[in-house]
Amino acid sequence: RTDELSSVDVTQCIWALGKLRISEEKVLEPIMHRAKDLAPTMNSVELSNVLWGLGKFGFQHDKEMIRSLITRLVVETSQVSPKEAASTLYTLGRLNFRDEEAFEKLSRVLIEHIEDVSAQAIANTLWAYRAVELTPPTDLLNLWATQKLGLVGIQTMQTTALIMLHTSLNDLNRICKHQPAAMASAEVGVSMPPKSGISLAMNCSNF
């Protein structure tokens, strides 16, 4: 009985279905309905994991449900970690879900916690912006390049930083196409130990 599932139960179910690429409607529908009902009570970790699962099997059946999950996530971004923000941005890119407010607020999380943002997170964020045809915030790129790459006078070197980051992204795409089994860090994903909690980690799979 899906109406007895808790938010943790639903999150684990959707995460597992995404991991296994199970997208049969008869399996998904009751769990999706329950997820929609529980969305207002979910925390940022649960929301990002649910979205990650939906992104893995390209869930496109209910745009309003995706919007409700995103809306809940960005209501209080002070609770969202950089890994959750990067994971969610990547998922929105995979789902081709263009929500300018969500992209802006989640990017702001990355900017405010730039010391915890990896090159992979930046690459995935750039890819997500490209997928939905939005322009990534220059302050995110500038700040990351200044603090992580040690570039001086970044305002005059903005183009260089963009080229470097896009080159890294193209290299990742090339590796994904030709060496799928070797992808050890190509996607900001999730790791979920059974019932003991939910945590985000840098996992891999094809774009």
PDB file of N, CA and C in Angstrom, residues 56-158:
ATOM      1  N   LYS A  56      17.323   9.703 -14.076  1.00  0.00           N
ATOM      2  CA  LYS A  56      18.006   8.520 -14.587  1.00  0.00           C
ATOM      3  C   LYS A  56      17.174   7.778 -15.618  1.00  0.00           C
ATOM      4  N   PHE A  57      15.850   7.751 -15.440  1.00  0.00           N
ATOM      5  CA  PHE A  57      15.039   7.076 -16.459  1.00  0.00           C
ATOM      6  C   PHE A  57      14.218   8.074 -17.291  1.00  0.00           C
ATOM      7  N   GLY A  58      14.649   9.342 -17.259  1.00  0.00           N
ATOM      8  CA  GLY A  58      14.048  10.331 -18.149  1.00  0.00           C
ATOM      9  C   GLY A  58      12.563  10.527 -17.936  1.00  0.00           C
ATOM     10  N   PHE A  59      12.148  10.656 -16.688  1.00  0.00           N
ATOM     11  CA  PHE A  59      10.731  10.801 -16.361  1.00  0.00           C
ATOM     12  C   PHE A  59      10.177  12.085 -16.968  1.00  0.00           C
ATOM     13  N   GLN A  60       9.204  11.941 -17.859  1.00  0.00           N
ATOM     14  CA  GLN A  60       8.600  13.088 -18.524  1.00  0.00           C
ATOM     15  C   GLN A  60       7.070  13.070 -18.435  1.00  0.00           C
ATOM     16  N   HIS A  61       6.534  12.125 -17.676  1.00  0.00           N
ATOM     17  CA  HIS A  61       5.080  11.918 -17.682  1.00  0.00           C
ATOM     18  C   HIS A  61       4.311  13.019 -16.962  1.00  0.00           C
ATOM     19  N   ASP A  62       4.906  13.642 -15.967  1.00  0.00           N
ATOM     20  CA  ASP A  62       4.178  14.590 -15.129  1.00  0.00           C
ATOM     21  C   ASP A  62       5.072  15.795 -14.829  1.00  0.00           C
ATOM     22  N   LYS A  63       5.024  16.792 -15.687  1.00  0.00           N
ATOM     23  CA  LYS A  63       5.840  17.988 -15.515  1.00  0.00           C
ATOM     24  C   LYS A  63       5.468  18.735 -14.235  1.00  0.00           C
ATOM     25  N   GLU A  64       4.188  18.686 -13.886  1.00  0.00           N
ATOM     26  CA  GLU A  64       3.753  19.390 -12.682  1.00  0.00           C
ATOM     27  C   GLU A  64       4.348  18.767 -11.426  1.00  0.00           C
ATOM     28  N   MET A  65       4.515  17.460 -11.438  1.00  0.00           N
ATOM     29  CA  MET A  65       5.134  16.819 -10.295  1.00  0.00           C
ATOM     30  C   MET A  65       6.590  17.255 -10.155  1.00  0.00           C
ATOM     31  N   ILE A  66       7.296  17.279 -11.278  1.00  0.00           N
ATOM     32  CA  ILE A  66       8.691  17.731 -11.252  1.00  0.00           C
ATOM     33  C   ILE A  66       8.748  19.167 -10.735  1.00  0.00           C
ATOM     34  N   ARG A  67       7.835  19.996 -11.210  1.00  0.00           N
ATOM     35  CA  ARG A  67       7.812  21.386 -10.777  1.00  0.00           C
ATOM     36  C   ARG A  67       7.551  21.494  -9.275  1.00  0.00           C
ATOM     37  N   SER A  68       6.671  20.649  -8.755  1.00  0.00           N
ATOM     38  CA  SER A  68       6.376  20.703  -7.319  1.00  0.00           C
ATOM     39  C   SER A  68       7.593  20.310  -6.486  1.00  0.00           C
ATOM     40  N   LEU A  69       8.357  19.344  -6.973  1.00  0.00           N
ATOM     41  CA  LEU A  69       9.573  18.929  -6.266  1.00  0.00           C
ATOM     42  C   LEU A  69      10.615  20.045  -6.310  1.00  0.00           C
ATOM     43  N   ILE A  70      10.782  20.656  -7.477  1.00  0.00           N
ATOM     44  CA  ILE A  70      11.746  21.743  -7.625  1.00  0.00           C
ATOM     45  C   ILE A  70      11.348  22.942  -6.770  1.00  0.00           C
ATOM     46  N   THR A  71      10.065  23.276  -6.803  1.00  0.00           N
ATOM     47  CA  THR A  71       9.577  24.412  -6.017  1.00  0.00           C
ATOM     48  C   THR A  71       9.858  24.214  -4.546  1.00  0.00           C
ATOM     49  N   ARG A  72       9.594  22.999  -4.074  1.00  0.00           N
ATOM     50  CA  ARG A  72       9.857  22.692  -2.666  1.00  0.00           C
ATOM     51  C   ARG A  72      11.352  22.806  -2.351  1.00  0.00           C
ATOM     52  N   LEU A  73      12.190  22.365  -3.273  1.00  0.00           N
ATOM     53  CA  LEU A  73      13.633  22.370  -3.038  1.00  0.00           C
ATOM     54  C   LEU A  73      14.189  23.784  -2.950  1.00  0.00           C
ATOM     55  N   VAL A  74      13.701  24.681  -3.805  1.00  0.00           N
ATOM     56  CA  VAL A  74      14.282  26.024  -3.849  1.00  0.00           C
ATOM     57  C   VAL A  74      13.595  27.008  -2.910  1.00  0.00           C
ATOM     58  N   VAL A  75      12.575  26.550  -2.184  1.00  0.00           N
ATOM     59  CA  VAL A  75      11.919  27.432  -1.222  1.00  0.00           C
ATOM     60  C   VAL A  75      12.909  27.896  -0.165  1.00  0.00           C
ATOM     61  N   GLU A  76      13.741  26.980   0.309  1.00  0.00           N
ATOM     62  CA  GLU A  76      14.701  27.305   1.346  1.00  0.00           C
ATOM     63  C   GLU A  76      16.060  26.744   0.946  1.00  0.00           C
ATOM     64  N   THR A  77      16.764  27.472   0.107  1.00  0.00           N
ATOM     65  CA  THR A  77      18.032  26.957  -0.408  1.00  0.00           C
ATOM     66  C   THR A  77      19.146  26.954   0.621  1.00  0.00           C
ATOM     67  N   SER A  78      18.914  27.584   1.784  1.00  0.00           N
ATOM     68  CA  SER A  78      19.938  27.545   2.832  1.00  0.00           C
ATOM     69  C   SER A  78      20.142  26.124   3.344  1.00  0.00           C
ATOM     70  N   GLN A  79      19.176  25.255   3.088  1.00  0.00           N
ATOM     71  CA  GLN A  79      19.275  23.861   3.517  1.00  0.00           C
ATOM     72  C   GLN A  79      19.866  22.969   2.429  1.00  0.00           C
ATOM     73  N   VAL A  80      20.121  23.511   1.253  1.00  0.00           N
ATOM     74  CA  VAL A  80      20.607  22.724   0.122  1.00  0.00           C
ATOM     75  C   VAL A  80      22.133  22.769   0.087  1.00  0.00           C
ATOM     76  N   SER A  81      22.755  21.591  -0.012  1.00  0.00           N
ATOM     77  CA  SER A  81      24.218  21.529  -0.086  1.00  0.00           C
ATOM     78  C   SER A  81      24.682  21.735  -1.529  1.00  0.00           C
ATOM     79  N   PRO A  82      25.964  22.056  -1.737  1.00  0.00           N
ATOM     80  CA  PRO A  82      26.473  22.196  -3.105  1.00  0.00           C
ATOM     81  C   PRO A  82      26.298  20.918  -3.930  1.00  0.00           C
ATOM     82  N   LYS A  83      26.495  19.750  -3.322  1.00  0.00           N
ATOM     83  CA  LYS A  83      26.330  18.496  -4.059  1.00  0.00           C
ATOM     84  C   LYS A  83      24.879  18.298  -4.477  1.00  0.00           C
ATOM     85  N   GLU A  84      23.955  18.633  -3.581  1.00  0.00           N
ATOM     86  CA  GLU A  84      22.540  18.519  -3.925  1.00  0.00           C
ATOM     87  C   GLU A  84      22.178  19.489  -5.035  1.00  0.00           C
ATOM     88  N   ALA A  85      22.712  20.715  -4.965  1.00  0.00           N
ATOM     89  CA  ALA A  85      22.435  21.714  -5.998  1.00  0.00           C
ATOM     90  C   ALA A  85      22.972  21.264  -7.347  1.00  0.00           C
ATOM     91  N   ALA A  86      24.221  20.780  -7.371  1.00  0.00           N
ATOM     92  CA  ALA A  86      24.815  20.333  -8.638  1.00  0.00           C
ATOM     93  C   ALA A  86      24.085  19.120  -9.194  1.00  0.00           C
ATOM     94  N   SER A  87      23.713  18.196  -8.322  1.00  0.00           N
ATOM     95  CA  SER A  87      22.980  17.012  -8.753  1.00  0.00           C
ATOM     96  C   SER A  87      21.633  17.397  -9.369  1.00  0.00           C
ATOM     97  N   THR A  88      20.946  18.332  -8.712  1.00  0.00           N
ATOM     98  CA  THR A  88      19.632  18.749  -9.202  1.00  0.00           C
ATOM     99  C   THR A  88      19.745  19.497 -10.521  1.00  0.00           C
ATOM    100  N   LEU A  89      20.728  20.367 -10.647  1.00  0.00           N
ATOM    101  CA  LEU A  89      20.932  21.076 -11.918  1.00  0.00           C
ATOM    102  C   LEU A  89      21.188  20.092 -13.049  1.00  0.00           C
ATOM    103  N   TYR A  90      22.019  19.091 -12.777  1.00  0.00           N
ATOM    104  CA  TYR A  90      22.305  18.089 -13.801  1.00  0.00           C
ATOM    105  C   TYR A  90      21.032  17.329 -14.188  1.00  0.00           C
ATOM    106  N   THR A  91      20.222  16.996 -13.182  1.00  0.00           N
ATOM    107  CA  THR A  91      18.963  16.302 -13.456  1.00  0.00           C
ATOM    108  C   THR A  91      18.034  17.156 -14.312  1.00  0.00           C
ATOM    109  N   LEU A  92      17.928  18.441 -13.998  1.00  0.00           N
ATOM    110  CA  LEU A  92      17.086  19.332 -14.789  1.00  0.00           C
ATOM    111  C   LEU A  92      17.561  19.385 -16.232  1.00  0.00           C
ATOM    112  N   GLY A  93      18.872  19.343 -16.413  1.00  0.00           N
ATOM    113  CA  GLY A  93      19.403  19.291 -17.764  1.00  0.00           C
ATOM    114  C   GLY A  93      19.003  18.018 -18.480  1.00  0.00           C
ATOM    115  N   ARG A  94      19.117  16.897 -17.792  1.00  0.00           N
ATOM    116  CA  ARG A  94      18.754  15.606 -18.392  1.00  0.00           C
ATOM    117  C   ARG A  94      17.275  15.565 -18.768  1.00  0.00           C
ATOM    118  N   LEU A  95      16.454  16.183 -17.931  1.00  0.00           N
ATOM    119  CA  LEU A  95      15.016  16.189 -18.194  1.00  0.00           C
ATOM    120  C   LEU A  95      14.608  17.326 -19.131  1.00  0.00           C
ATOM    121  N   ASN A  96      15.592  18.135 -19.527  1.00  0.00           N
ATOM    122  CA  ASN A  96      15.323  19.306 -20.364  1.00  0.00           C
ATOM    123  C   ASN A  96      14.222  20.165 -19.744  1.00  0.00           C
ATOM    124  N   PHE A  97      14.373  20.367 -18.438  1.00  0.00           N
ATOM    125  CA  PHE A  97      13.377  21.113 -17.670  1.00  0.00           C
ATOM    126  C   PHE A  97      13.919  22.515 -17.404  1.00  0.00           C
ATOM    127  N   ARG A  98      13.434  23.465 -18.164  1.00  0.00           N
ATOM    128  CA  ARG A  98      13.931  24.844 -18.088  1.00  0.00           C
ATOM    129  C   ARG A  98      13.146  25.641 -17.061  1.00  0.00           C
ATOM    130  N   ASP A  99      13.774  25.909 -15.935  1.00  0.00           N
ATOM    131  CA  ASP A  99      13.167  26.706 -14.872  1.00  0.00           C
ATOM    132  C   ASP A  99      14.221  27.726 -14.447  1.00  0.00           C
ATOM    133  N   GLU A 100      14.121  28.937 -14.964  1.00  0.00           N
ATOM    134  CA  GLU A 100      15.159  29.932 -14.746  1.00  0.00           C
ATOM    135  C   GLU A 100      15.356  30.259 -13.271  1.00  0.00           C
ATOM    136  N   GLU A 101      14.268  30.309 -12.518  1.00  0.00           N
ATOM    137  CA  GLU A 101      14.382  30.613 -11.086  1.00  0.00           C
ATOM    138  C   GLU A 101      15.153  29.513 -10.359  1.00  0.00           C
ATOM    139  N   ALA A 102      14.827  28.264 -10.668  1.00  0.00           N
ATOM    140  CA  ALA A 102      15.513  27.148 -10.030  1.00  0.00           C
ATOM    141  C   ALA A 102      16.997  27.145 -10.386  1.00  0.00           C
ATOM    142  N   PHE A 103      17.307  27.383 -11.653  1.00  0.00           N
ATOM    143  CA  PHE A 103      18.707  27.417 -12.063  1.00  0.00           C
ATOM    144  C   PHE A 103      19.455  28.533 -11.340  1.00  0.00           C
ATOM    145  N   GLU A 104      18.818  29.691 -11.220  1.00  0.00           N
ATOM    146  CA  GLU A 104      19.468  30.831 -10.574  1.00  0.00           C
ATOM    147  C   GLU A 104      19.708  30.550  -9.090  1.00  0.00           C
ATOM    148  N   LYS A 105      18.702  30.024  -8.409  1.00  0.00           N
ATOM    149  CA  LYS A 105      18.831  29.796  -6.967  1.00  0.00           C
ATOM    150  C   LYS A 105      19.811  28.670  -6.654  1.00  0.00           C
ATOM    151  N   LEU A 106      19.785  27.605  -7.439  1.00  0.00           N
ATOM    152  CA  LEU A 106      20.703  26.498  -7.197  1.00  0.00           C
ATOM    153  C   LEU A 106      22.140  26.891  -7.544  1.00  0.00           C
ATOM    154  N   SER A 107      22.303  27.712  -8.569  1.00  0.00           N
ATOM    155  CA  SER A 107      23.635  28.215  -8.889  1.00  0.00           C
ATOM    156  C   SER A 107      24.152  29.108  -7.772  1.00  0.00           C
ATOM    157  N   ARG A 108      23.245  29.838  -7.136  1.00  0.00           N
ATOM    158  CA  ARG A 108      23.636  30.697  -6.025  1.00  0.00           C
ATOM    159  C   ARG A 108      24.172  29.863  -4.860  1.00  0.00           C
ATOM    160  N   VAL A 109      23.608  28.682  -4.677  1.00  0.00           N
ATOM    161  CA  VAL A 109      24.127  27.782  -3.637  1.00  0.00           C
ATOM    162  C   VAL A 109      25.585  27.433  -3.939  1.00  0.00           C
ATOM    163  N   LEU A 110      25.869  27.130  -5.197  1.00  0.00           N
ATOM    164  CA  LEU A 110      27.241  26.805  -5.587  1.00  0.00           C
ATOM    165  C   LEU A 110      28.167  27.998  -5.368  1.00  0.00           C
ATOM    166  N   ILE A 111      27.691  29.178  -5.695  1.00  0.00           N
ATOM    167  CA  ILE A 111      28.501  30.387  -5.522  1.00  0.00           C
ATOM    168  C   ILE A 111      28.807  30.636  -4.048  1.00  0.00           C
ATOM    169  N   GLU A 112      27.802  30.464  -3.213  1.00  0.00           N
ATOM    170  CA  GLU A 112      27.975  30.742  -1.788  1.00  0.00           C
ATOM    171  C   GLU A 112      28.837  29.709  -1.085  1.00  0.00           C
ATOM    172  N   HIS A 113      28.983  28.526  -1.703  1.00  0.00           N
ATOM    173  CA  HIS A 113      29.809  27.466  -1.109  1.00  0.00           C
ATOM    174  C   HIS A 113      30.877  27.029  -2.102  1.00  0.00           C
ATOM    175  N   ILE A 114      31.462  28.001  -2.787  1.00  0.00           N
ATOM    176  CA  ILE A 114      32.374  27.692  -3.881  1.00  0.00           C
ATOM    177  C   ILE A 114      33.566  26.851  -3.432  1.00  0.00           C
ATOM    178  N   GLU A 115      33.946  26.968  -2.166  1.00  0.00           N
ATOM    179  CA  GLU A 115      35.092  26.189  -1.669  1.00  0.00           C
ATOM    180  C   GLU A 115      34.805  24.692  -1.662  1.00  0.00           C
ATOM    181  N   ASP A 116      33.532  24.322  -1.696  1.00  0.00           N
ATOM    182  CA  ASP A 116      33.149  22.907  -1.682  1.00  0.00           C
ATOM    183  C   ASP A 116      32.718  22.408  -3.059  1.00  0.00           C
ATOM    184  N   VAL A 117      32.887  23.224  -4.087  1.00  0.00           N
ATOM    185  CA  VAL A 117      32.434  22.869  -5.432  1.00  0.00           C
ATOM    186  C   VAL A 117      33.602  22.303  -6.234  1.00  0.00           C
ATOM    187  N   SER A 118      33.417  21.125  -6.792  1.00  0.00           N
ATOM    188  CA  SER A 118      34.475  20.463  -7.560  1.00  0.00           C
ATOM    189  C   SER A 118      34.415  20.864  -9.028  1.00  0.00           C
ATOM    190  N   ALA A 119      35.483  20.528  -9.747  1.00  0.00           N
ATOM    191  CA  ALA A 119      35.503  20.762 -11.194  1.00  0.00           C
ATOM    192  C   ALA A 119      34.387  19.987 -11.872  1.00  0.00           C
ATOM    193  N   GLN A 120      34.105  18.775 -11.367  1.00  0.00           N
ATOM    194  CA  GLN A 120      33.047  17.964 -11.958  1.00  0.00           C
ATOM    195  C   GLN A 120      31.677  18.620 -11.785  1.00  0.00           C
ATOM    196  N   ALA A 121      31.461  19.211 -10.615  1.00  0.00           N
ATOM    197  CA  ALA A 121      30.191  19.899 -10.374  1.00  0.00           C
ATOM    198  C   ALA A 121      30.031  21.080 -11.319  1.00  0.00           C
ATOM    199  N   ILE A 122      31.117  21.823 -11.553  1.00  0.00           N
ATOM    200  CA  ILE A 122      31.073  22.941 -12.484  1.00  0.00           C
ATOM    201  C   ILE A 122      30.785  22.438 -13.900  1.00  0.00           C
ATOM    202  N   ALA A 123      31.458  21.350 -14.296  1.00  0.00           N
ATOM    203  CA  ALA A 123      31.246  20.792 -15.635  1.00  0.00           C
ATOM    204  C   ALA A 123      29.804  20.347 -15.822  1.00  0.00           C
ATOM    205  N   ASN A 124      29.247  19.673 -14.814  1.00  0.00           N
ATOM    206  CA  ASN A 124      27.854  19.221 -14.904  1.00  0.00           C
ATOM    207  C   ASN A 124      26.889  20.396 -14.930  1.00  0.00           C
ATOM    208  N   THR A 125      27.210  21.440 -14.172  1.00  0.00           N
ATOM    209  CA  THR A 125      26.364  22.628 -14.161  1.00  0.00           C
ATOM    210  C   THR A 125      26.378  23.317 -15.517  1.00  0.00           C
ATOM    211  N   LEU A 126      27.559  23.455 -16.115  1.00  0.00           N
ATOM    212  CA  LEU A 126      27.649  24.044 -17.451  1.00  0.00           C
ATOM    213  C   LEU A 126      26.861  23.220 -18.461  1.00  0.00           C
ATOM    214  N   TRP A 127      26.981  21.896 -18.351  1.00  0.00           N
ATOM    215  CA  TRP A 127      26.253  21.021 -19.270  1.00  0.00           C
ATOM    216  C   TRP A 127      24.745  21.217 -19.118  1.00  0.00           C
ATOM    217  N   ALA A 128      24.278  21.346 -17.862  1.00  0.00           N
ATOM    218  CA  ALA A 128      22.847  21.532 -17.619  1.00  0.00           C
ATOM    219  C   ALA A 128      22.356  22.840 -18.220  1.00  0.00           C
ATOM    220  N   TYR A 129      23.119  23.908 -18.044  1.00  0.00           N
ATOM    221  CA  TYR A 129      22.746  25.193 -18.632  1.00  0.00           C
ATOM    222  C   TYR A 129      22.666  25.079 -20.157  1.00  0.00           C
ATOM    223  N   ARG A 130      23.628  24.396 -20.736  1.00  0.00           N
ATOM    224  CA  ARG A 130      23.634  24.232 -22.190  1.00  0.00           C
ATOM    225  C   ARG A 130      22.430  23.413 -22.645  1.00  0.00           C
ATOM    226  N   ALA A 131      22.077  22.379 -21.871  1.00  0.00           N
ATOM    227  CA  ALA A 131      20.977  21.501 -22.254  1.00  0.00           C
ATOM    228  C   ALA A 131      19.647  22.237 -22.319  1.00  0.00           C
ATOM    229  N   VAL A 132      19.453  23.205 -21.411  1.00  0.00           N
ATOM    230  CA  VAL A 132      18.181  23.947 -21.392  1.00  0.00           C
ATOM    231  C   VAL A 132      18.308  25.314 -22.057  1.00  0.00           C
ATOM    232  N   GLU A 133      19.467  25.566 -22.668  1.00  0.00           N
ATOM    233  CA  GLU A 133      19.706  26.794 -23.430  1.00  0.00           C
ATOM    234  C   GLU A 133      19.577  28.047 -22.570  1.00  0.00           C
ATOM    235  N   LEU A 134      20.228  28.005 -21.412  1.00  0.00           N
ATOM    236  CA  LEU A 134      20.353  29.173 -20.557  1.00  0.00           C
ATOM    237  C   LEU A 134      21.832  29.553 -20.464  1.00  0.00           C
ATOM    238  N   THR A 135      22.099  30.786 -20.121  1.00  0.00           N
ATOM    239  CA  THR A 135      23.473  31.258 -19.975  1.00  0.00           C
ATOM    240  C   THR A 135      23.919  31.097 -18.526  1.00  0.00           C
ATOM    241  N   PRO A 136      25.014  30.391 -18.282  1.00  0.00           N
ATOM    242  CA  PRO A 136      25.475  30.211 -16.902  1.00  0.00           C
ATOM    243  C   PRO A 136      25.932  31.528 -16.298  1.00  0.00           C
ATOM    244  N   PRO A 137      25.775  31.709 -14.989  1.00  0.00           N
ATOM    245  CA  PRO A 137      26.174  32.970 -14.348  1.00  0.00           C
ATOM    246  C   PRO A 137      27.685  33.165 -14.389  1.00  0.00           C
ATOM    247  N   THR A 138      28.120  34.328 -14.847  1.00  0.00           N
ATOM    248  CA  THR A 138      29.557  34.584 -14.944  1.00  0.00           C
ATOM    249  C   THR A 138      30.230  34.632 -13.585  1.00  0.00           C
ATOM    250  N   ASP A 139      29.487  35.063 -12.541  1.00  0.00           N
ATOM    251  CA  ASP A 139      30.122  35.127 -11.221  1.00  0.00           C
ATOM    252  C   ASP A 139      30.453  33.739 -10.692  1.00  0.00           C
ATOM    253  N   LEU A 140      29.688  32.713 -11.077  1.00  0.00           N
ATOM    254  CA  LEU A 140      30.019  31.348 -10.682  1.00  0.00           C
ATOM    255  C   LEU A 140      31.333  30.923 -11.328  1.00  0.00           C
ATOM    256  N   LEU A 141      31.461  31.168 -12.624  1.00  0.00           N
ATOM    257  CA  LEU A 141      32.676  30.791 -13.340  1.00  0.00           C
ATOM    258  C   LEU A 141      33.875  31.601 -12.860  1.00  0.00           C
ATOM    259  N   ASN A 142      33.668  32.908 -12.668  1.00  0.00           N
ATOM    260  CA  ASN A 142      34.763  33.764 -12.221  1.00  0.00           C
ATOM    261  C   ASN A 142      35.267  33.371 -10.841  1.00  0.00           C
ATOM    262  N   LEU A 143      34.328  33.180  -9.919  1.00  0.00           N
ATOM    263  CA  LEU A 143      34.708  32.862  -8.547  1.00  0.00           C
ATOM    264  C   LEU A 143      35.399  31.512  -8.467  1.00  0.00           C
ATOM    265  N   TRP A 144      34.857  30.529  -9.198  1.00  0.00           N
ATOM    266  CA  TRP A 144      35.474  29.197  -9.169  1.00  0.00           C
ATOM    267  C   TRP A 144      36.879  29.236  -9.772  1.00  0.00           C
ATOM    268  N   ALA A 145      37.035  29.939 -10.886  1.00  0.00           N
ATOM    269  CA  ALA A 145      38.343  30.024 -11.532  1.00  0.00           C
ATOM    270  C   ALA A 145      39.352  30.750 -10.651  1.00  0.00           C
ATOM    271  N   THR A 146      38.888  31.785  -9.939  1.00  0.00           N
ATOM    272  CA  THR A 146      39.778  32.539  -9.060  1.00  0.00           C
ATOM    273  C   THR A 146      40.239  31.689  -7.883  1.00  0.00           C
ATOM    274  N   GLN A 147      39.296  31.021  -7.233  1.00  0.00           N
ATOM    275  CA  GLN A 147      39.633  30.288  -6.008  1.00  0.00           C
ATOM    276  C   GLN A 147      40.215  28.908  -6.279  1.00  0.00           C
ATOM    277  N   LYS A 148      39.757  28.248  -7.321  1.00  0.00           N
ATOM    278  CA  LYS A 148      40.199  26.877  -7.578  1.00  0.00           C
ATOM    279  C   LYS A 148      41.381  26.799  -8.544  1.00  0.00           C
ATOM    280  N   LEU A 149      41.405  27.702  -9.542  1.00  0.00           N
ATOM    281  CA  LEU A 149      42.473  27.662 -10.528  1.00  0.00           C
ATOM    282  C   LEU A 149      43.562  28.680 -10.249  1.00  0.00           C
ATOM    283  N   GLY A 150      43.276  29.611  -9.328  1.00  0.00           N
ATOM    284  CA  GLY A 150      44.273  30.600  -8.982  1.00  0.00           C
ATOM    285  C   GLY A 150      44.529  31.617 -10.073  1.00  0.00           C
ATOM    286  N   LEU A 151      43.539  31.826 -10.949  1.00  0.00           N
ATOM    287  CA  LEU A 151      43.714  32.797 -12.032  1.00  0.00           C
ATOM    288  C   LEU A 151      43.604  34.213 -11.483  1.00  0.00           C
ATOM    289  N   VAL A 152      44.488  35.084 -11.908  1.00  0.00           N
ATOM    290  CA  VAL A 152      44.513  36.469 -11.455  1.00  0.00           C
ATOM    291  C   VAL A 152      43.895  37.344 -12.526  1.00  0.00           C
ATOM    292  N   GLY A 153      43.192  38.395 -12.074  1.00  0.00           N
ATOM    293  CA  GLY A 153      42.558  39.283 -13.042  1.00  0.00           C
ATOM    294  C   GLY A 153      41.528  38.552 -13.874  1.00  0.00           C
ATOM    295  N   ILE A 154      40.683  37.783 -13.195  1.00  0.00           N
ATOM    296  CA  ILE A 154      39.769  36.890 -13.896  1.00  0.00           C
ATOM    297  C   ILE A 154      38.787  37.641 -14.788  1.00  0.00           C
ATOM    298  N   GLN A 155      38.486  38.903 -14.463  1.00  0.00           N
ATOM    299  CA  GLN A 155      37.549  39.642 -15.301  1.00  0.00           C
ATOM    300  C   GLN A 155      38.059  39.767 -16.732  1.00  0.00           C
ATOM    301  N   THR A 156      39.372  39.880 -16.900  1.00  0.00           N
ATOM    302  CA  THR A 156      39.930  39.983 -18.245  1.00  0.00           C
ATOM    303  C   THR A 156      40.248  38.621 -18.833  1.00  0.00           C
ATOM    304  N   MET A 157      40.116  37.578 -18.015  1.00  0.00           N
ATOM    305  CA  MET A 157      40.439  36.230 -18.479  1.00  0.00           C
ATOM    306  C   MET A 157      39.208  35.345 -18.517  1.00  0.00           C
ATOM    307  N   GLN A 158      38.039  35.972 -18.505  1.00  0.00           N
ATOM    308  CA  GLN A 158      36.787  35.225 -18.438  1.00  0.00           C
ATOM    309  C   GLN A 158      36.646  34.243 -19.596  1.00  0.00           C
TER     310      GLN A 158
END
